[in-house]
Amino acid sequence: MGGKLPQAGIPHPAQQSITVVDRAQIEQTSPTSLLDILQNVPGVSIARAGGIGGQIYLRGFSSNNWRSPMYIDGDRFRGRNTLQLNYFAPEEIERVEVIRGPGSVVYGSEAMTGLVNVVTRRPQVDPFGPWRIAHGGFSAGYSSVDNGFSTYEWAQAAGLGFDVLGGISYRKGGNYQTPSGAALNSDYESIGGNLRLGWSPTYNQRFELTLRDYWEEDGRAGGVGGAPGAPYTQVRQQPNQVHMAKLSYSGDFTDQLVQHVEGSFYANYFDTKLSTVNTATAGVVTRSVSNVGGPLVIGGRAQGVIPWEPAPWGLMKTTFGIDGFQEWRPGSTSWSVRQTATTSTISPETKTAPDNTQANVGAFVLNEWTPLKLLTLSAGGRFDWFNTTSELSPVSSTKALEVLRRNADVSTTAPTGSFGATVHVTPILDLLASVGTSYRYPTNSELFTFSATTIPNPELKPETGLTYEGGFQLNFPTATVKVTAFDSHYANFLQTVFVNYNGSSMTQRQNVGHATVNGVEAEWRWQATQSFNLYGNAAWLQATNTDTDTPLPFIAPWKGRVGVQYAPLGSGYSLGAAVDWAGAKTRISSTEEYPTGGYAVPSIYASFDLGILISPRLGDTKVHLSLQNIFDTSYVSAATYVNRSYPQSMYNPLLEPGRNFTARLVHTF
């Protein structure tokens, strides 16, 4: 590991806070899921729901609430906000880029607190020359906490200007162990396949077709959609699937005004069957199945870069682009069986919501200008158009139909902007400051959801945010330190409220909320010697509903990681240790959560290159070992969802995994 923090590859203002988790870090910790990769990023807290499922809280707001979107290789991954982190085995990922702070100026709606971009593995080979099998490999891993097994096999071929990369991943694990026993219904099984076909007519241009398919079955032991957990509720995805296809292009043109161009067109289709067994009412067992078909989402983007250099007004770079998507979301269907000691009532399969669509087109420009060696400025703007439509069937209420008929086709626009400055005070010290706006346009379901207890509200306005950031970065030859403080103000927050509808108490989404989120994030790395480095991060966060002057729920106030690594050059091995910690949370929303205690959880890691340590005949063969949560500490993430209607237990909020030994063998040829 070097002395500088890695930078993300996707467009962003220069002053924005970014963390990159690269392939080497992923292999060192042997994570089970993308959720595990993200849990040590500053400003990010995890909200676990099972062995591989859950959401994240990024600067105070949950990915489940559409305020921190996910991107795959730079393209929007929209359709399953509750399940989006499930779909990628760690072995398929090259790196993960986390942008913290408002990202709407480049990425549009929902990037209110930041975003996550997952970069999948891609060919690492020269496509020219004769056709040949270039590379391949496999990995196999074991985790003791859930008796889990995972494997990934891949191969790569190239020649005559073409290249192909294909891989298959498989994961299976039982209920994970906590210090209080097994977390029932946390088991999982998944299989995924990917194929990437590339053609390079020249060294500077590349066309690519990417196909991906993923299937899983897993349970929600607690958290969103699963709380309060055993013995009251059992929720399973049986199965959960996504099918993905993408065409993309990238090219460099050094003698043209626009020197870099890239574009993509993608289609994603989701399908999920949710099975729920509810025994919360004494003597009554309700079994229900909901088939959430779709959505089908097509989208794409086109992006260019103009480096205005050399120029008499200093160095300047302009990134500009257009992107959009069209989403078709069919209404879900469901059926249920309600059993008592003497009766069994069957509700046949019915459609529970109308079909709806949502479309978006946005254009953006981001400028970075260095008029003087001591100053770098960035400024950007974006303009978006949204259109949302809804069918009327199966809504039967006369009043709801009247509302939908008047608003079944809704369009709106939203501008956003940002400005930032970096002052290079000395070669070592940079001062950073920025201000940016953000927004979130209501989803199809928020605008048009109708059920026995919910009425639609097609007149919802977008949520909006305004964030001020300031900080500094120290750049020593062998160390980097970055500290950022931020102050975010949000308006028109969407909340579920109770309303009187035809004499009945119903719920409806309304723009009623205002909130502030304040925090400080720090990230550092020091290469103390050629073999020895220290690293860490820390984050403090406070979020308040300013309408009621009460805390927003599920916020981790203090959180961080401190680690050390020893990796002698050419030795063929590395050793590491880290402590993940969090402060106790007593400032809570008393109606929505329980207090959580502080914790310090140590782990140790080791990697061995068998080709160096044992025999060159073993080639590029590595073994990665870890012992996580060494002392089997019982702890809960402050971000984990709680159902206060039920008593506190190991499921409510859900306990994190206990002591875990992992081993992974990786071979590349």
C-alpha positions in Angstrom: 0.0 0.0 0.0 1.4 3.4 -1.0 1.3 6.6 0.9 -1.5 8.3 -1.0 -5.2 7.6 -0.9 -6.5 6.2 -4.2 -8.8 8.2 -6.3 -12.1 7.2 -8.0 -12.3 6.9 -11.8 -15.9 8.2 -12.2 -16.5 12.0 -12.7 -16.8 14.1 -9.6 -15.9 17.6 -8.3 -12.2 17.7 -7.3 -13.1 18.7 -3.7 -15.5 15.8 -3.1 -14.7 13.2 -0.4 -14.0 9.8 -2.0 -12.8 6.4 -0.8 -11.7 3.5 -3.0 -11.6 -0.1 -1.8 -9.3 -1.9 -4.3 -8.9 -5.6 -5.2 -6.0 -6.1 -2.8 -8.0 -4.8 0.1 -11.0 -7.0 -0.8 -8.9 -10.1 -1.0 -7.2 -9.4 2.3 -10.4 -9.3 4.3 -12.3 -12.2 2.5 -15.7 -10.5 2.7 -18.9 -12.6 2.2 -20.8 -9.7 0.5 -20.6 -6.2 -0.9 -22.1 -5.1 2.4 -19.0 -6.4 4.2 -16.8 -4.5 1.8 -18.5 -1.2 2.5 -18.8 -1.4 6.2 -15.3 0.1 6.8 -15.7 3.1 4.5 -15.8 6.4 6.5 -19.3 7.9 6.6 -20.9 4.5 5.8 -22.7 2.4 8.3 -24.3 -1.0 7.4 -27.8 -2.1 8.2 -27.6 -5.9 8.0 -30.7 -8.0 7.3 -29.1 -11.4 6.9 -26.0 -13.3 5.8 -25.5 -11.3 2.6 -28.4 -8.9 2.6 -29.0 -5.4 3.9 -28.6 -1.7 3.1 -26.1 1.0 3.9 -26.5 4.4 5.6 -24.3 7.0 3.8 -24.0 10.3 5.6 -27.2 9.6 7.6 -29.6 8.2 5.0 -30.4 4.7 3.9 -29.9 3.3 0.5 -33.3 1.7 1.0 -34.9 5.2 1.0 -33.5 6.1 -2.5 -31.1 8.7 -1.2 -27.7 7.0 -2.0 -27.9 5.3 -5.4 -25.7 2.4 -6.7 -23.9 2.4 -10.0 -22.3 -0.5 -11.8 -19.3 0.4 -14.0 -20.5 4.0 -14.1 -24.1 3.2 -15.0 -27.1 3.6 -12.8 -28.3 0.3 -11.2 -32.0 1.0 -10.5 -34.8 -1.2 -9.6 -34.2 -3.0 -6.2 -33.2 -0.4 -3.6 -33.8 -2.9 -0.7 -31.8 -5.7 -2.4 -29.2 -4.0 -4.6 -26.2 -4.8 -2.5 -27.0 -8.6 -2.7 -26.3 -9.0 -6.4 -22.5 -9.1 -6.5 -20.1 -11.7 -5.1 -16.8 -10.0 -3.8 -14.8 -12.2 -6.3 -16.5 -10.4 -9.2 -15.4 -6.9 -8.1 -12.3 -5.1 -9.1 -12.9 -2.1 -6.8 -15.6 -0.1 -5.1 -15.7 3.7 -5.3 -17.7 5.6 -2.7 -18.4 9.3 -3.3 -19.6 11.1 -0.1 -21.6 14.3 -0.3 -24.1 15.6 -2.9 -23.7 14.0 -6.3 -26.8 15.3 -8.1 -24.8 17.7 -10.2 -23.4 14.8 -12.2 -25.6 11.8 -11.3 -29.1 13.4 -10.9 -31.9 12.3 -8.6 -31.2 10.4 -5.4 -27.5 11.2 -5.1 -28.3 13.4 -2.1 -25.7 12.0 0.3 -23.4 10.3 -2.2 -23.3 7.1 -4.2 -21.5 3.8 -4.6 -20.0 2.7 -7.9 -19.0 -1.0 -8.2 -16.3 -1.6 -10.8 -16.5 -5.2 -12.0 -13.5 -7.2 -13.2 -12.4 -6.4 -16.7 -9.8 -7.8 -19.2 -6.2 -7.1 -18.3 -4.6 -8.1 -21.6 -3.4 -6.7 -24.9 -6.2 -7.6 -27.5 -3.8 -7.6 -30.4 -1.6 -10.4 -31.7 -2.6 -14.0 -32.3 -5.7 -15.5 -30.6 -4.8 -17.2 -27.4 -6.0 -18.1 -23.9 -4.4 -15.2 -22.0 -5.3 -15.7 -18.3 -7.5 -17.5 -16.0 -7.9 -18.6 -12.5 -10.0 -19.7 -9.6 -10.6 -18.9 -5.9 -12.2 -20.9 -3.2 -13.0 -19.6 0.3 -14.4 -20.8 3.6 -15.9 -18.8 6.5 -16.5 -20.4 9.9 -19.2 -18.1 11.2 -21.8 -19.5 8.8 -20.0 -22.6 7.6 -19.9 -20.8 4.3 -18.2 -21.7 1.0 -17.6 -19.5 -2.0 -15.9 -20.0 -5.3 -15.1 -18.0 -8.5 -13.7 -19.4 -11.7 -12.7 -17.2 -14.6 -10.9 -17.3 -18.0 -9.7 -14.7 -20.4 -8.8 -14.9 -24.1 -7.6 -12.3 -26.6 -6.3 -11.8 -30.1 -7.0 -10.2 -33.5 -8.4 -7.1 -31.8 -10.9 -9.1 -29.7 -10.9 -10.1 -26.0 -13.3 -12.2 -23.9 -13.6 -12.5 -20.1 -16.0 -14.9 -18.4 -16.6 -16.0 -14.9 -18.9 -17.9 -12.6 -19.4 -17.3 -8.9 -21.1 -19.4 -6.2 -21.8 -18.7 -2.6 -23.6 -20.8 0.1 -23.8 -20.4 3.8 -25.9 -21.4 6.7 -27.3 -19.3 9.6 -24.4 -17.2 10.9 -23.4 -17.4 14.5 -23.6 -14.6 17.0 -22.3 -14.6 20.6 -26.0 -15.2 21.6 -26.5 -18.1 19.2 -27.3 -18.7 15.5 -29.2 -15.9 13.7 -32.1 -18.0 12.3 -33.1 -17.3 8.7 -29.8 -15.7 7.8 -28.7 -18.5 5.4 -28.0 -17.8 1.7 -27.2 -19.4 -1.6 -26.3 -17.7 -4.9 -24.9 -18.3 -8.3 -23.9 -15.7 -10.9 -22.3 -15.7 -14.3 -20.8 -12.9 -16.3 -19.4 -12.6 -19.9 -17.5 -9.5 -21.3 -16.8 -9.4 -25.0 -14.5 -6.6 -26.3 -13.4 -5.4 -29.7 -10.6 -2.8 -30.1 -10.3 -1.5 -33.7 -7.4 0.6 -32.6 -5.4 0.9 -29.3 -7.4 4.0 -28.5 -10.9 2.7 -29.0 -13.0 -0.1 -27.5 -16.5 -1.6 -28.0 -17.8 -3.9 -25.3 -20.8 -6.2 -24.7 -21.4 -7.2 -21.1 -23.9 -9.9 -20.0 -24.6 -10.9 -16.5 -27.1 -13.1 -14.7 -27.6 -13.6 -11.0 -29.8 -15.9 -8.9 -30.1 -16.1 -5.1 -32.2 -17.5 -2.3 -31.7 -16.1 1.1 -33.5 -15.1 4.3 -34.0 -11.9 6.3 -33.1 -12.5 9.9 -34.0 -8.9 10.8 -33.4 -5.4 9.5 -35.5 -3.8 6.8 -38.3 -6.1 5.7 -37.3 -8.7 8.3 -37.7 -7.1 11.7 -38.7 -8.2 14.3 -37.4 -11.6 13.1 -37.7 -14.8 15.1 -40.0 -16.0 16.5 -42.5 -13.5 14.9 -41.6 -13.2 11.3 -39.7 -15.1 8.7 -39.1 -13.4 5.3 -37.3 -15.1 2.4 -36.4 -14.2 -1.2 -37.3 -17.4 -3.1 -35.7 -16.6 -5.5 -34.3 -13.2 -6.2 -32.9 -12.6 -9.8 -31.5 -10.0 -12.1 -30.6 -10.2 -15.8 -28.3 -7.5 -17.2 -27.0 -6.6 -20.6 -24.9 -3.6 -21.7 -23.2 -2.2 -24.8 -20.5 0.4 -24.2 -17.8 2.3 -26.0 -14.8 4.3 -25.0 -12.3 6.2 -27.1 -9.3 8.6 -26.8 -8.6 11.2 -29.5 -5.5 13.2 -28.7 -5.7 15.5 -31.7 -9.4 16.5 -31.3 -11.2 19.0 -29.2 -13.1 16.3 -27.3 -10.2 14.0 -26.3 -12.1 11.3 -24.5 -15.5 9.9 -25.3 -17.5 7.1 -23.6 -21.1 5.9 -23.9 -23.3 3.0 -22.9 -26.7 1.5 -23.4 -28.0 -1.1 -20.9 -31.1 -3.1 -19.9 -31.7 -4.7 -16.5 -34.7 -6.9 -15.6 -35.4 -7.9 -12.0 -37.7 -10.6 -10.5 -38.3 -11.4 -6.9 -40.6 -13.7 -5.0 -41.0 -12.9 -1.3 -42.3 -15.5 1.0 -43.4 -14.4 4.5 -44.5 -16.5 7.5 -46.0 -14.3 10.3 -46.8 -15.8 13.7 -46.9 -12.5 15.6 -50.6 -13.0 16.5 -51.0 -15.8 19.0 -52.6 -18.9 17.5 -52.6 -17.5 14.0 -50.1 -18.3 11.2 -50.2 -16.2 8.1 -48.3 -17.4 5.0 -48.1 -15.0 2.1 -46.2 -14.8 -1.2 -45.6 -11.7 -3.1 -44.3 -11.8 -6.7 -42.5 -8.5 -7.4 -42.0 -8.8 -11.2 -39.7 -6.3 -12.8 -39.0 -3.6 -13.2 -37.5 -3.6 -16.6 -35.1 -0.7 -16.8 -33.3 0.5 -20.0 -30.9 3.4 -19.9 -27.6 4.8 -21.0 -25.2 7.7 -21.0 -22.8 9.6 -23.3 -19.9 11.5 -21.9 -17.0 13.6 -23.2 -13.9 15.3 -21.8 -12.3 18.5 -23.2 -8.9 19.3 -21.7 -8.5 23.1 -22.4 -4.7 23.0 -22.1 -2.4 24.6 -22.6 -4.5 27.8 -22.4 -3.7 31.5 -21.6 -6.2 31.4 -18.7 -4.6 28.4 -17.0 -5.4 24.7 -17.1 -9.0 23.7 -17.6 -10.9 20.5 -18.1 -14.6 20.2 -19.0 -16.6 17.0 -18.5 -20.0 17.0 -20.1 -22.7 14.4 -20.8 -26.2 13.2 -21.0 -27.9 10.2 -19.4 -31.3 8.8 -18.8 -33.5 5.7 -18.1 -36.9 4.4 -18.7 -38.4 2.1 -16.1 -41.5 -0.2 -16.5 -42.7 -1.4 -13.2 -45.6 -3.9 -13.2 -47.9 -4.0 -10.2 -47.1 -6.8 -7.8 -49.3 -9.9 -7.3 -49.7 -11.7 -4.0 -51.7 -14.5 -2.3 -51.9 -15.7 1.4 -53.1 -18.4 3.7 -54.3 -17.6 7.2 -54.5 -20.5 9.6 -55.9 -20.9 13.1 -56.5 -24.0 15.2 -59.8 -24.5 13.5 -59.9 -22.6 10.2 -57.8 -22.0 7.1 -58.6 -19.0 5.0 -57.1 -18.7 1.5 -56.8 -15.4 -0.3 -56.2 -16.1 -4.1 -53.5 -14.5 -6.1 -54.5 -10.9 -7.0 -52.8 -7.9 -8.5 -52.1 -5.4 -5.6 -51.0 -2.3 -7.5 -51.3 -0.7 -10.9 -48.5 -0.8 -13.5 -46.5 2.4 -13.8 -43.5 3.9 -15.5 -40.9 6.5 -14.9 -38.5 8.2 -17.4 -35.6 10.5 -16.8 -33.3 12.5 -19.1 -30.5 14.7 -17.6 -27.6 16.7 -19.0 -24.6 17.9 -17.0 -21.4 19.9 -17.3 -18.5 19.9 -14.8 -15.6 22.3 -15.1 -12.2 22.1 -13.3 -10.0 25.2 -13.7 -6.5 25.9 -12.3 -5.9 29.6 -13.1 -2.9 29.7 -10.7 -0.7 27.0 -9.2 -2.1 27.9 -5.9 -5.8 27.6 -6.8 -8.1 25.0 -8.4 -11.8 25.8 -8.9 -14.6 23.4 -9.9 -18.1 24.3 -11.0 -20.9 22.2 -12.4 -24.6 22.2 -13.3 -27.2 19.7 -14.3 -30.8 19.9 -15.6 -33.2 16.9 -15.4 -36.6 16.1 -16.8 -38.8 13.4 -15.2 -42.1 11.8 -16.4 -44.1 9.3 -14.4 -47.3 7.5 -15.5 -49.7 5.1 -13.8 -52.4 2.7 -15.0 -55.8 2.8 -13.1 -56.4 -0.9 -12.6 -56.7 -2.5 -10.0 -57.6 0.6 -8.0 -61.3 0.5 -7.3 -61.9 3.4 -4.9 -63.8 6.2 -6.6 -61.9 8.9 -4.8 -58.5 7.4 -5.5 -59.5 6.9 -9.2 -60.3 10.6 -9.4 -56.9 11.5 -8.1 -55.1 9.1 -10.4 -57.1 10.3 -13.5 -56.1 13.9 -12.9 -52.5 13.0 -12.3 -51.8 9.8 -14.2 -49.1 11.5 -16.3 -46.8 13.7 -14.2 -43.8 15.6 -15.6 -41.3 17.9 -13.8 -37.8 19.4 -14.1 -35.0 19.9 -11.6 -31.8 22.0 -11.8 -28.8 21.3 -9.6 -25.4 22.9 -9.2 -22.1 22.9 -7.3 -19.0 25.0 -6.8 -15.7 24.2 -5.1 -12.2 25.5 -4.5 -8.9 24.0 -3.5 -6.2 26.3 -2.3 -2.7 24.8 -2.5 -1.3 26.6 0.5 2.0 24.7 0.4 3.2 21.6 -1.5 2.0 19.7 1.6 -1.2 21.5 2.6 -4.4 21.8 0.5 -7.5 23.6 1.8 -10.8 22.5 0.3 -14.3 24.0 0.3 -17.5 23.4 -1.7 -21.2 24.0 -1.8 -23.6 21.8 -3.7 -27.3 21.2 -4.2 -29.0 17.8 -4.5 -32.5 16.4 -5.0 -34.5 13.2 -5.1 -37.5 12.9 -7.3 -40.3 10.7 -5.9 -40.4 7.1 -7.1 -43.3 5.5 -9.0 -44.5 3.8 -5.9 -44.4 6.9 -3.7 -46.5 8.8 -6.3 -49.0 6.1 -7.1 -49.0 3.4 -4.4 -52.6 2.4 -3.5 -53.6 -0.4 -1.1 -56.1 -1.2 1.6 -54.3 1.1 3.9 -52.4 3.5 1.6 -53.6 6.2 -0.9 -51.5 7.8 -3.7 -50.2 11.3 -3.8 -49.2 12.2 -7.4 -48.6 15.9 -6.4 -45.4 15.2 -4.5 -42.5 17.5 -4.9 -38.8 16.5 -5.1 -36.8 16.4 -1.9 -34.0 19.0 -2.0 -30.7 19.4 -0.2 -28.0 22.0 0.2 -24.6 21.0 1.6 -21.6 23.0 2.7 -18.2 21.3 3.0 -14.8 22.4 4.2 -11.6 20.6 5.1 -7.9 20.0 4.3 -5.6 17.4 2.9 -2.0 16.8 3.9 0.2 15.3 1.2 3.5 14.1 2.6 5.9 11.9 0.5 4.9 8.8 2.5 1.5 9.8 4.0 -1.8 11.3 3.3 -4.4 12.8 5.6 -7.8 14.2 4.6 -10.4 15.7 6.9 -13.8 17.0 5.8 -16.5 18.7 7.8 -20.0 19.1 6.3 -23.3 20.7 7.0 -26.4 19.5 5.0 -29.9 21.0 5.0 -32.8 19.1 3.5 -36.3 20.3 2.7 -39.5 18.7 1.3 -38.6 15.4 2.9 -40.9 12.6 2.0 -42.5 10.9 5.0 -45.5 8.6 5.5 -48.3 10.3 7.5 -51.7 9.3 8.6 -54.7 11.0 6.9 -58.4 10.8 7.1 -59.8 9.2 3.9 -63.5 8.6 3.5 -63.8 8.4 7.3 -60.9 5.9 7.6 -57.4 6.4 8.9 -55.0 5.8 5.9 -51.3 6.5 5.2 -50.0 8.7 2.5 -46.5 10.0 1.4 -46.3 13.7 1.9 -43.6 16.5 1.7 -43.5 17.4 5.4 -39.9 16.9 6.5 -37.0 19.2 7.1 -33.6 17.9 8.4 -30.0 18.8 9.0 -27.1 16.5 9.0 -23.7 17.5 10.3 -20.5 15.5 10.4 -16.7 15.2 10.2 -14.9 12.5 8.3 -11.2 11.7 8.4 -9.1 9.3 6.5 -5.3 8.7 6.7 -2.5 6.4 5.6 1.2 6.4 6.5 3.9 4.3 4.9 6.1 4.4 8.0 8.8 2.2 6.4 9.2 0.4 3.2 7.5 -2.6 4.8 5.3 -1.1 7.5 2.2 1.1 7.1 -0.6 2.4 9.3 -4.1 3.5 8.1 -7.4 4.4 9.5 -10.5 6.5 9.3 -13.1 8.0 11.7 -16.4 9.7 11.2 -18.8 11.7 13.5 -22.4 12.2 12.5 -25.4 14.0 13.9 -28.8 14.2 12.2 -31.9 16.1 13.3 -35.5 16.4 12.2 -35.7 20.2 12.5 -39.6 20.1 12.3 -39.7 18.2 15.6 -36.2 18.9 17.0 -35.7 15.2 17.4 -32.9 12.9 16.2 -33.3 11.1 12.9 -33.2 7.3 13.5 -30.5 4.8 12.7 -27.5 7.1 12.8 -24.1 5.9 14.0 -22.7 8.9 15.9 -19.0 7.8 16.1 -17.5 5.1 13.9 -14.0 4.2 12.5 -11.2 1.8 11.9 -7.5 1.7 12.8 -5.2 -0.7 11.1 -1.6 -1.7 10.5 0.1 -3.8 7.8 3.5 -5.4 7.6 4.6 -6.4 4.1 8.3 -6.8 3.5 9.2 -6.3 -0.2 9.8 -9.5 -2.0 9.1 -11.6 1.0 6.0 -13.3 -0.3 3.8 -12.5 2.7 2.0 -9.8 4.5 0.5 -9.5 8.0 -2.1 -7.1 9.2 -4.4 -6.2 12.1 -7.3 -3.8 12.4 -9.8 -2.6 15.1 -13.3 -1.5 14.0 -14.9 0.7 16.6 -18.0 2.7 17.3 -19.3 4.9 20.1 -22.4 4.2 22.1 -25.6 5.8 20.8 -27.9 7.3 23.4 -29.3 10.2 21.3 -32.1 8.2 19.7 -35.5 8.6 18.2 -37.3 6.9 21.1 -40.3 5.9 18.9 -38.2 4.1 16.3 -35.0 2.7 17.8 -33.3 1.4 20.9 -30.0 2.7 22.3 -26.9 0.8 21.1 -23.6 0.3 22.9 -20.2 1.1 21.8 -17.7 -1.6 20.7 -14.2 -2.3 19.6 -13.8 -5.4 17.4 -10.2 -6.5 16.5 -9.3 -8.7 13.6 -6.0 -10.0 12.1 -5.1 -10.8 8.5 -2.4 -12.7 6.7 -1.5 -13.3 3.0 1.0 -15.8 1.6 2.4 -16.1 -1.9 3.1 -19.8 -2.3 5.0 -19.3 -5.5 7.6 -17.3 -3.6 7.5 -19.1 -0.2 7.3 -22.7 -1.3 8.1 -23.3 -5.0 8.0 -21.3 -8.3 6.1 -24.2 -9.8 3.0 -23.0 -7.9 3.1 -19.8 -9.9 0.7 -17.0 -8.8 -1.0 -18.9 -6.0 -1.9 -17.0 -2.8 -3.6 -17.9 0.5 -5.5 -15.3 2.5 -6.3 -16.0 6.1 -8.2 -13.9 8.6 -9.6 -14.1 12.1 -12.4 -11.5 12.5 -14.0 -10.4 15.8 -11.3 -12.2 17.7 -13.0 -12.0 21.1 -16.5 -12.9 19.8 -17.8 -9.5 20.8 -21.6 -9.1 20.9 -22.4 -5.8 19.1 -25.0 -4.1 16.9 -24.6 -1.5 14.2 -26.4 1.7 15.2 -27.8 1.8 11.6 -29.7 -1.5 11.9 -33.4 -1.2 11.5 -35.6 -1.8 14.6 -39.4 -2.5 15.0 -40.3 -0.9 18.3 -43.7 -2.7 18.3 -41.8 -5.8 19.5 -39.3 -6.3 22.3 -35.6 -5.9 22.0 -33.8 -9.2 21.1 -30.9 -10.5 19.1 -33.0 -10.0 16.0 -34.4 -6.6 16.9 -32.0 -5.0 16.3 -30.1 -7.8 14.5 -26.8 -8.8 16.1 -23.6 -8.7 13.9 -21.7 -12.0 13.3 -19.4 -13.3 16.0 -15.9 -14.7 15.7 -15.1 -15.7 12.1 -12.1 -17.6 10.7 -11.8 -17.2 6.9 -9.4 -18.9 4.4 -9.2 -18.3 0.7 -7.0 -19.9 -2.0 -6.5 -17.9 -5.1 -4.6 -19.1 -8.2 -4.0 -17.2 -11.4 -2.4 -18.5 -14.6 
